[in-house]
CSV table of C-alpha atoms in Angstrom, one decimal:
chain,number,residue,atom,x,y,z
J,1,UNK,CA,-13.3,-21.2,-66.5
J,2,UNK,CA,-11.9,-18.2,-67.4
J,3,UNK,CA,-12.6,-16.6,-71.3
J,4,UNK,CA,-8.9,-17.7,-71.7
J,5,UNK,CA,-9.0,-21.0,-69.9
J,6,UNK,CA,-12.4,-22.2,-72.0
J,7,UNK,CA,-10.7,-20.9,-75.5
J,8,UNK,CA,-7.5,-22.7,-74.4
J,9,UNK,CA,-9.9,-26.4,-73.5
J,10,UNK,CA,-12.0,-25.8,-77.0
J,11,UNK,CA,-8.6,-25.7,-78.9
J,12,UNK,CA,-7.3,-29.0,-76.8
J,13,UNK,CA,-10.9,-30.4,-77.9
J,14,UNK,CA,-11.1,-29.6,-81.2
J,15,UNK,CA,-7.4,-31.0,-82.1
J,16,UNK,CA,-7.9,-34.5,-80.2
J,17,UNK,CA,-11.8,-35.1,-82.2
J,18,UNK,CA,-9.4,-34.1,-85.1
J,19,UNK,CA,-6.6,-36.7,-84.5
J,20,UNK,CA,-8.6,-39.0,-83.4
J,21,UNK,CA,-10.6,-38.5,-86.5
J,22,UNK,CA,-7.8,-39.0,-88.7
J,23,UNK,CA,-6.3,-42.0,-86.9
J,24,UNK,CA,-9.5,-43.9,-87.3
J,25,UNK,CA,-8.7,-44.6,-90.9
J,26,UNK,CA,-6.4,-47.3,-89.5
J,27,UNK,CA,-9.2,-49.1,-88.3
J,28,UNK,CA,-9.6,-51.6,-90.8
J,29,UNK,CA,-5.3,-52.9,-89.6
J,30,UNK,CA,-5.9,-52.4,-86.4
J,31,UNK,CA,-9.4,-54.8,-85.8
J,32,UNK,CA,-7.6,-58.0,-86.6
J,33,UNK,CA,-4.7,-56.9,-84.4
J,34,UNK,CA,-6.5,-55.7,-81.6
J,35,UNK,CA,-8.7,-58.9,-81.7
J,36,UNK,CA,-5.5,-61.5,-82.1
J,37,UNK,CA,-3.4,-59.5,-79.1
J,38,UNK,CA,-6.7,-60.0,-77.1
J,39,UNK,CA,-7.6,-63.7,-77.8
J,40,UNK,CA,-4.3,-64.5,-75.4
J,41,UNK,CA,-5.8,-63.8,-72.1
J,42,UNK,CA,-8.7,-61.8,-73.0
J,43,UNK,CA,-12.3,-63.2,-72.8
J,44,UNK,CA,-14.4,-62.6,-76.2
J,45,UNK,CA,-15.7,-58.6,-76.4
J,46,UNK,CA,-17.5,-56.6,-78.8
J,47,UNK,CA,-14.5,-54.6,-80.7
J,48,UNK,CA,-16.8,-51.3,-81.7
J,49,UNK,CA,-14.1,-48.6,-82.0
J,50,UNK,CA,-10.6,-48.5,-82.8
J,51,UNK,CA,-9.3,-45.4,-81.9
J,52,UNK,CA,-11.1,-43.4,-79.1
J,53,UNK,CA,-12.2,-40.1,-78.5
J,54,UNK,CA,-13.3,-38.9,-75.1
J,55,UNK,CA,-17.0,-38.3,-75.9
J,56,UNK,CA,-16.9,-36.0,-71.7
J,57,UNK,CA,-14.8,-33.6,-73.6
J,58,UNK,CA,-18.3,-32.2,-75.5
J,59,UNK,CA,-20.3,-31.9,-72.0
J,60,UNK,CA,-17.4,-29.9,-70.6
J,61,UNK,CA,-18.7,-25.7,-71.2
J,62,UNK,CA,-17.2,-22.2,-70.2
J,63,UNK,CA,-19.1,-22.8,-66.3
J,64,UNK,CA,-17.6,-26.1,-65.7
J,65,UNK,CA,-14.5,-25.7,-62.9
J,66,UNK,CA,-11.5,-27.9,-64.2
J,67,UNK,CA,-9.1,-28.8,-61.4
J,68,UNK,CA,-7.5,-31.7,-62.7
J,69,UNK,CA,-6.0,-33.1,-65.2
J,70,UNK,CA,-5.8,-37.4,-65.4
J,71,UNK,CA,-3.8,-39.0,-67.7
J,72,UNK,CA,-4.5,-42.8,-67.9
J,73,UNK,CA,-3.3,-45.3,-70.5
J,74,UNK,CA,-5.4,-46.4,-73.0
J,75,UNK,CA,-8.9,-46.8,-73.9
J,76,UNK,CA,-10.0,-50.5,-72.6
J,77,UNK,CA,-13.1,-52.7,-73.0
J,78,UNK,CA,-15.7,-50.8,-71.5
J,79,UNK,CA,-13.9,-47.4,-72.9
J,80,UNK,CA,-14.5,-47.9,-76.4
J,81,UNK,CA,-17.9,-49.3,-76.2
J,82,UNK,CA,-19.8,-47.2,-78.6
J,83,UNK,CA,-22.5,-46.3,-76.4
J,84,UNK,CA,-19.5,-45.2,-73.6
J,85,UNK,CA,-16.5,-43.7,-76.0
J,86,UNK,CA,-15.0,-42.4,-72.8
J,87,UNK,CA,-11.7,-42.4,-71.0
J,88,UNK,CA,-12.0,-44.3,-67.6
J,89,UNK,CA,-15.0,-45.9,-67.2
J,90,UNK,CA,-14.3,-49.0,-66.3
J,91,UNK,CA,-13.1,-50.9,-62.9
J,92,UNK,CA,-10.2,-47.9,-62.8
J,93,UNK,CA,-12.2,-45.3,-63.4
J,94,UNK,CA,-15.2,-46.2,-60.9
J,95,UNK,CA,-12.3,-46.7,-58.3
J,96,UNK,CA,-10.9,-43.2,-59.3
J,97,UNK,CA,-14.6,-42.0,-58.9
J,98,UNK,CA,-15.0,-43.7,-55.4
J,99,UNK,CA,-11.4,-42.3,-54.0
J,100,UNK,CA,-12.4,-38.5,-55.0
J,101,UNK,CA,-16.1,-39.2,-53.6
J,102,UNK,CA,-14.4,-40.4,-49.9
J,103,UNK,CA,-12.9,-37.7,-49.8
J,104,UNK,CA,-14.3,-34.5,-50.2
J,105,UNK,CA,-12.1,-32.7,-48.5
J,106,UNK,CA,-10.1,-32.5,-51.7
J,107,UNK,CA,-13.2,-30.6,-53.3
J,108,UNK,CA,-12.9,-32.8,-56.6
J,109,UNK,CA,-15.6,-34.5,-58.2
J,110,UNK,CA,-13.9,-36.7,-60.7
J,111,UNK,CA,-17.0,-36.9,-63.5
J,112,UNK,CA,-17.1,-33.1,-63.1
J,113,UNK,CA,-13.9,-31.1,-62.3
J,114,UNK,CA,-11.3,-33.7,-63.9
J,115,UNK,CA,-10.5,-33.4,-67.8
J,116,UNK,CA,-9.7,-36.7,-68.7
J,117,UNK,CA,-6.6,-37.9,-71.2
J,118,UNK,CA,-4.5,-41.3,-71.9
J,119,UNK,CA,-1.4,-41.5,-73.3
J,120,UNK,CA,-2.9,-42.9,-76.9
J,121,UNK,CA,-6.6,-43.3,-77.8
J,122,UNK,CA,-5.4,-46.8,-79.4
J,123,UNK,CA,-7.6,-49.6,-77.9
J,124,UNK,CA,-6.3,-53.0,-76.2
J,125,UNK,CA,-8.6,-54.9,-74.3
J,126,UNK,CA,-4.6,-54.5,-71.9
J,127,UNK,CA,-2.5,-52.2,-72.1
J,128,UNK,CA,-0.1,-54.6,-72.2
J,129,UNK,CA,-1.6,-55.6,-75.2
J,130,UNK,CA,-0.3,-52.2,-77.6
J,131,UNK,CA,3.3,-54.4,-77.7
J,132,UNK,CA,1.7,-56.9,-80.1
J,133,UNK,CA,-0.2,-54.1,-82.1
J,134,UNK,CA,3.4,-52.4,-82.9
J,135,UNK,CA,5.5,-56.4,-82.6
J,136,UNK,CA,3.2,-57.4,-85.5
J,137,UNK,CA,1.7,-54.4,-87.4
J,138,UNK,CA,2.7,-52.7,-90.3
J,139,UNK,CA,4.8,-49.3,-89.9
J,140,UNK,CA,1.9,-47.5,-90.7
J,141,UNK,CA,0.6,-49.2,-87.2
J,142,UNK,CA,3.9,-48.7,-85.1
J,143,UNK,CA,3.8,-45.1,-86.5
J,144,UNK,CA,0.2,-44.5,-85.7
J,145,UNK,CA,1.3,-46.1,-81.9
J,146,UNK,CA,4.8,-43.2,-81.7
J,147,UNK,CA,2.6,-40.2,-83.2
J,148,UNK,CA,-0.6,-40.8,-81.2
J,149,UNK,CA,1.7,-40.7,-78.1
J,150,UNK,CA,3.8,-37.6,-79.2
J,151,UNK,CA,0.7,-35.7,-79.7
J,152,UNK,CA,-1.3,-36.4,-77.0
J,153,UNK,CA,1.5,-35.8,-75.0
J,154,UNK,CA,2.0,-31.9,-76.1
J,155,UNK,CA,-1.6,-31.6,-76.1
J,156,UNK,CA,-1.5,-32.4,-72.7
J,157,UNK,CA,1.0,-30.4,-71.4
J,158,UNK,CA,-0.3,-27.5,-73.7
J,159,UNK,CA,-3.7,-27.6,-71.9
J,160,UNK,CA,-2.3,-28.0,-68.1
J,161,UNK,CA,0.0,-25.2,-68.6
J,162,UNK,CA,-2.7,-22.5,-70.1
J,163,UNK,CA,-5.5,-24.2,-67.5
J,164,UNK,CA,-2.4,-22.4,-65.1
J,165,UNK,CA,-4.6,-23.6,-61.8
J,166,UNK,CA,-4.8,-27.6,-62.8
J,167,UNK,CA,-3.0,-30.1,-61.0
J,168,UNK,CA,-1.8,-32.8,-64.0
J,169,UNK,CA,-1.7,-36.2,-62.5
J,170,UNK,CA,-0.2,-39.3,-64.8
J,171,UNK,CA,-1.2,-42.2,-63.4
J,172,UNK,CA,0.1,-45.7,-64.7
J,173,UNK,CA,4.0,-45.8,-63.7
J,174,UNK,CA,5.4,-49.0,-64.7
J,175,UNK,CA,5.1,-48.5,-68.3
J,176,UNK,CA,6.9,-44.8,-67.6
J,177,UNK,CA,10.6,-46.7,-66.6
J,178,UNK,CA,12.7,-49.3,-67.9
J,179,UNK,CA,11.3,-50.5,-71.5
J,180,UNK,CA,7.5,-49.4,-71.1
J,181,UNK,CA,5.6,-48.9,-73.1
J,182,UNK,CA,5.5,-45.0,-72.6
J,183,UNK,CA,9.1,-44.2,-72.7
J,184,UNK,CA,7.8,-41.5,-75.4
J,185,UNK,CA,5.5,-39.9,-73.7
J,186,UNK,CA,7.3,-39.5,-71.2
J,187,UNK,CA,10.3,-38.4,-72.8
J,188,UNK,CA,7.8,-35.5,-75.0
J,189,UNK,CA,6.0,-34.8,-71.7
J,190,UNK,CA,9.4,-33.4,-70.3
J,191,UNK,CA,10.3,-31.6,-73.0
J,192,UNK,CA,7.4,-29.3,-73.3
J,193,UNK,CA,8.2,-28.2,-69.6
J,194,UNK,CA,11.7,-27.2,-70.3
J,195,UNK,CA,13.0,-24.0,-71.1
J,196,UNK,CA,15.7,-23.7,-73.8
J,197,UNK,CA,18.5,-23.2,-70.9
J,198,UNK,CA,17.3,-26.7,-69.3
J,199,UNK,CA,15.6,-25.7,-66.6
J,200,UNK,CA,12.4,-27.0,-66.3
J,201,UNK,CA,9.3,-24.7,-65.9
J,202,UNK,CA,7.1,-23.5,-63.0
J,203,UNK,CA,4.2,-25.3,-64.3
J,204,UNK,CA,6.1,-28.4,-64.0
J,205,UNK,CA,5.8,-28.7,-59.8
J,206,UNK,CA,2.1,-29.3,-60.5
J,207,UNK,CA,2.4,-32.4,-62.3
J,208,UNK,CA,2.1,-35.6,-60.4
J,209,UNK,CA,2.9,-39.4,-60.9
J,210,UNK,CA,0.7,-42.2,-59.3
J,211,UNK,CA,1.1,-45.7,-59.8
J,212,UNK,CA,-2.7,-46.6,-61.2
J,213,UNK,CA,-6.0,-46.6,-60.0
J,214,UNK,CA,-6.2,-50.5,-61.7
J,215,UNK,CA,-6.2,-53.3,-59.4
J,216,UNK,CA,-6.3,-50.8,-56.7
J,217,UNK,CA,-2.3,-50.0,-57.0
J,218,UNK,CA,-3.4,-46.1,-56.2
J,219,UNK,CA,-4.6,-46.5,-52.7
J,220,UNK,CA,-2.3,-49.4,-51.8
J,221,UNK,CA,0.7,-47.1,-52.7
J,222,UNK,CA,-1.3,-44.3,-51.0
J,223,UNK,CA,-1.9,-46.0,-47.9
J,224,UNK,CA,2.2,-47.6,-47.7
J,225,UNK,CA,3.1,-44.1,-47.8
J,226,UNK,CA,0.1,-42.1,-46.4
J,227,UNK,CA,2.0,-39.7,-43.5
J,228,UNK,CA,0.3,-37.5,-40.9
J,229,UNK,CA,-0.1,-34.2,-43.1
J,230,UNK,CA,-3.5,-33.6,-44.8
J,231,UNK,CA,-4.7,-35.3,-47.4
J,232,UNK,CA,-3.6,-33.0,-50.5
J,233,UNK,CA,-0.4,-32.9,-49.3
J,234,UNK,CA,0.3,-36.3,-48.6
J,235,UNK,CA,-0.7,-37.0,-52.7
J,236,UNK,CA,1.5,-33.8,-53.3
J,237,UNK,CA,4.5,-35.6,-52.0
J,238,UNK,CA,4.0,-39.2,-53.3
J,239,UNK,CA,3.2,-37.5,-56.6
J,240,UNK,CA,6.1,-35.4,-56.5
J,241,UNK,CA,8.5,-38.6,-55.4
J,242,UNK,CA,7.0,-40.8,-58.3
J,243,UNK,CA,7.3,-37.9,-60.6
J,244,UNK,CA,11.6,-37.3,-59.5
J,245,UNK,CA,11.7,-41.3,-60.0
J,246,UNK,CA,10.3,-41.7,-63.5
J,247,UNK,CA,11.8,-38.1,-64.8
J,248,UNK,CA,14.6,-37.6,-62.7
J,249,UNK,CA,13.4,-34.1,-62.5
């Protein structure tokens, strides 16, 4: 990275220790819910952390190469494990892992070039599972759910466009339409790539929307609509499709 680039990461990684940080205090109201919403169609897990910080963020230094961005959901089972406290490292992350390492055409290692985001550090053992945390938590909790997502969403955005040479992919498209779960983020993602005249900004053709790596939906939707281009620009146009779909822009 560039002098610019690697003052412009620190800044992204010193705010999200800091939220996350801060949001931990909630802890103590969100166990109990975390565990109840769980106990539907969840087998029995150790619950060690709450509200997770990407520990990859502290290996990342001025000589690592960043060429992606991935925004997941939220921090899962395997995710907030305390001896893990890292964003995709579970099932959907070792398939993410696997896609970049078949093909290394697209010159990504996923462990090593990717800075890795979700849309709230807020644990469910589902994602699913964040509509019983804000159905039956206090406002304090539903709060906590609206200003993790508003945040990490600028963050985000803030990072991609000073990176300038990072592709941003948000993955997980259901929960982006109709009543997801998401509707903020995605509604705070636009924003911060629009320009006060409403047109949206150059950095904004370099952000991508994937259905998820989870249960595989990635590469089935990659292979339904896999053309005869190359590689990168087949994901280019399914990304950019998905992206017109869910933001209309």
């Amino acid at each position: 990275m560039t002098d610019l680039q690697y003052q412009a990461f620190c800044e992204y990684r010193e705010q999200m220790k800091s939220l996350c940080g801060m949001w931990l205090k909630y802890s103590d109201e969100l166990r109990p819910l975390q565990i109840a919403a769980a106990k539907k169609d969840t087998p029995e897990y150790p619950l060690e952390t709450c509200v997770v910080y990407n520990k990859a963020y502290d290996e990342i230094t001025k000589a690592s190469e960043i060429k992606l961005i991935v925004i997941g959901d939220n921090p899962g089972k395997e995710e907030q494990l305390a001896k893990n406290n890292r964003y995709l490292v579970g099932q959907s992350g070792r398939i993410a892992e696997g896609f970049f390492r078949r093909n290394a055409e697209l010159g990504i290692d996923f462990r090593k070039n990717a800075v890795i985001m979700n849309k709230t550090p807020v644990h469910t053992a589902k994602t699913s599972h964040l509509k019983y945390l804000n159905s039956n938590g206090s406002d304090n909790i539903k709060n906590l759910i609206l200003e993790s997502q508003l945040s990490m969403a600028r963050l985000a955005a803030q990072l991609h466009q000073r990176l300038e040479t990072a592709q941003l992919w948000l993955v997980g498209y259901s929960e982006l339409k109709g009543r997801g779960l998401f509707l903020n983020y995605r509604d705070e993602l636009l924003r911060c790539y629009t320009n006060e005249d409403g047109s949206v900004k150059k950095s904004w053709n370099s952000v991508f929307v994937f259905q998820h790596f989870s249960m595989n939906r990635f590469l089935v939707d990659l292979s339904q609509h896999r053309g005869e281009e190359p590689l990168q620009d087949c994901l280019s146009r399914i990304g950019t499709n998905h992206r017109k779909e869910i933001f209309l822009s």
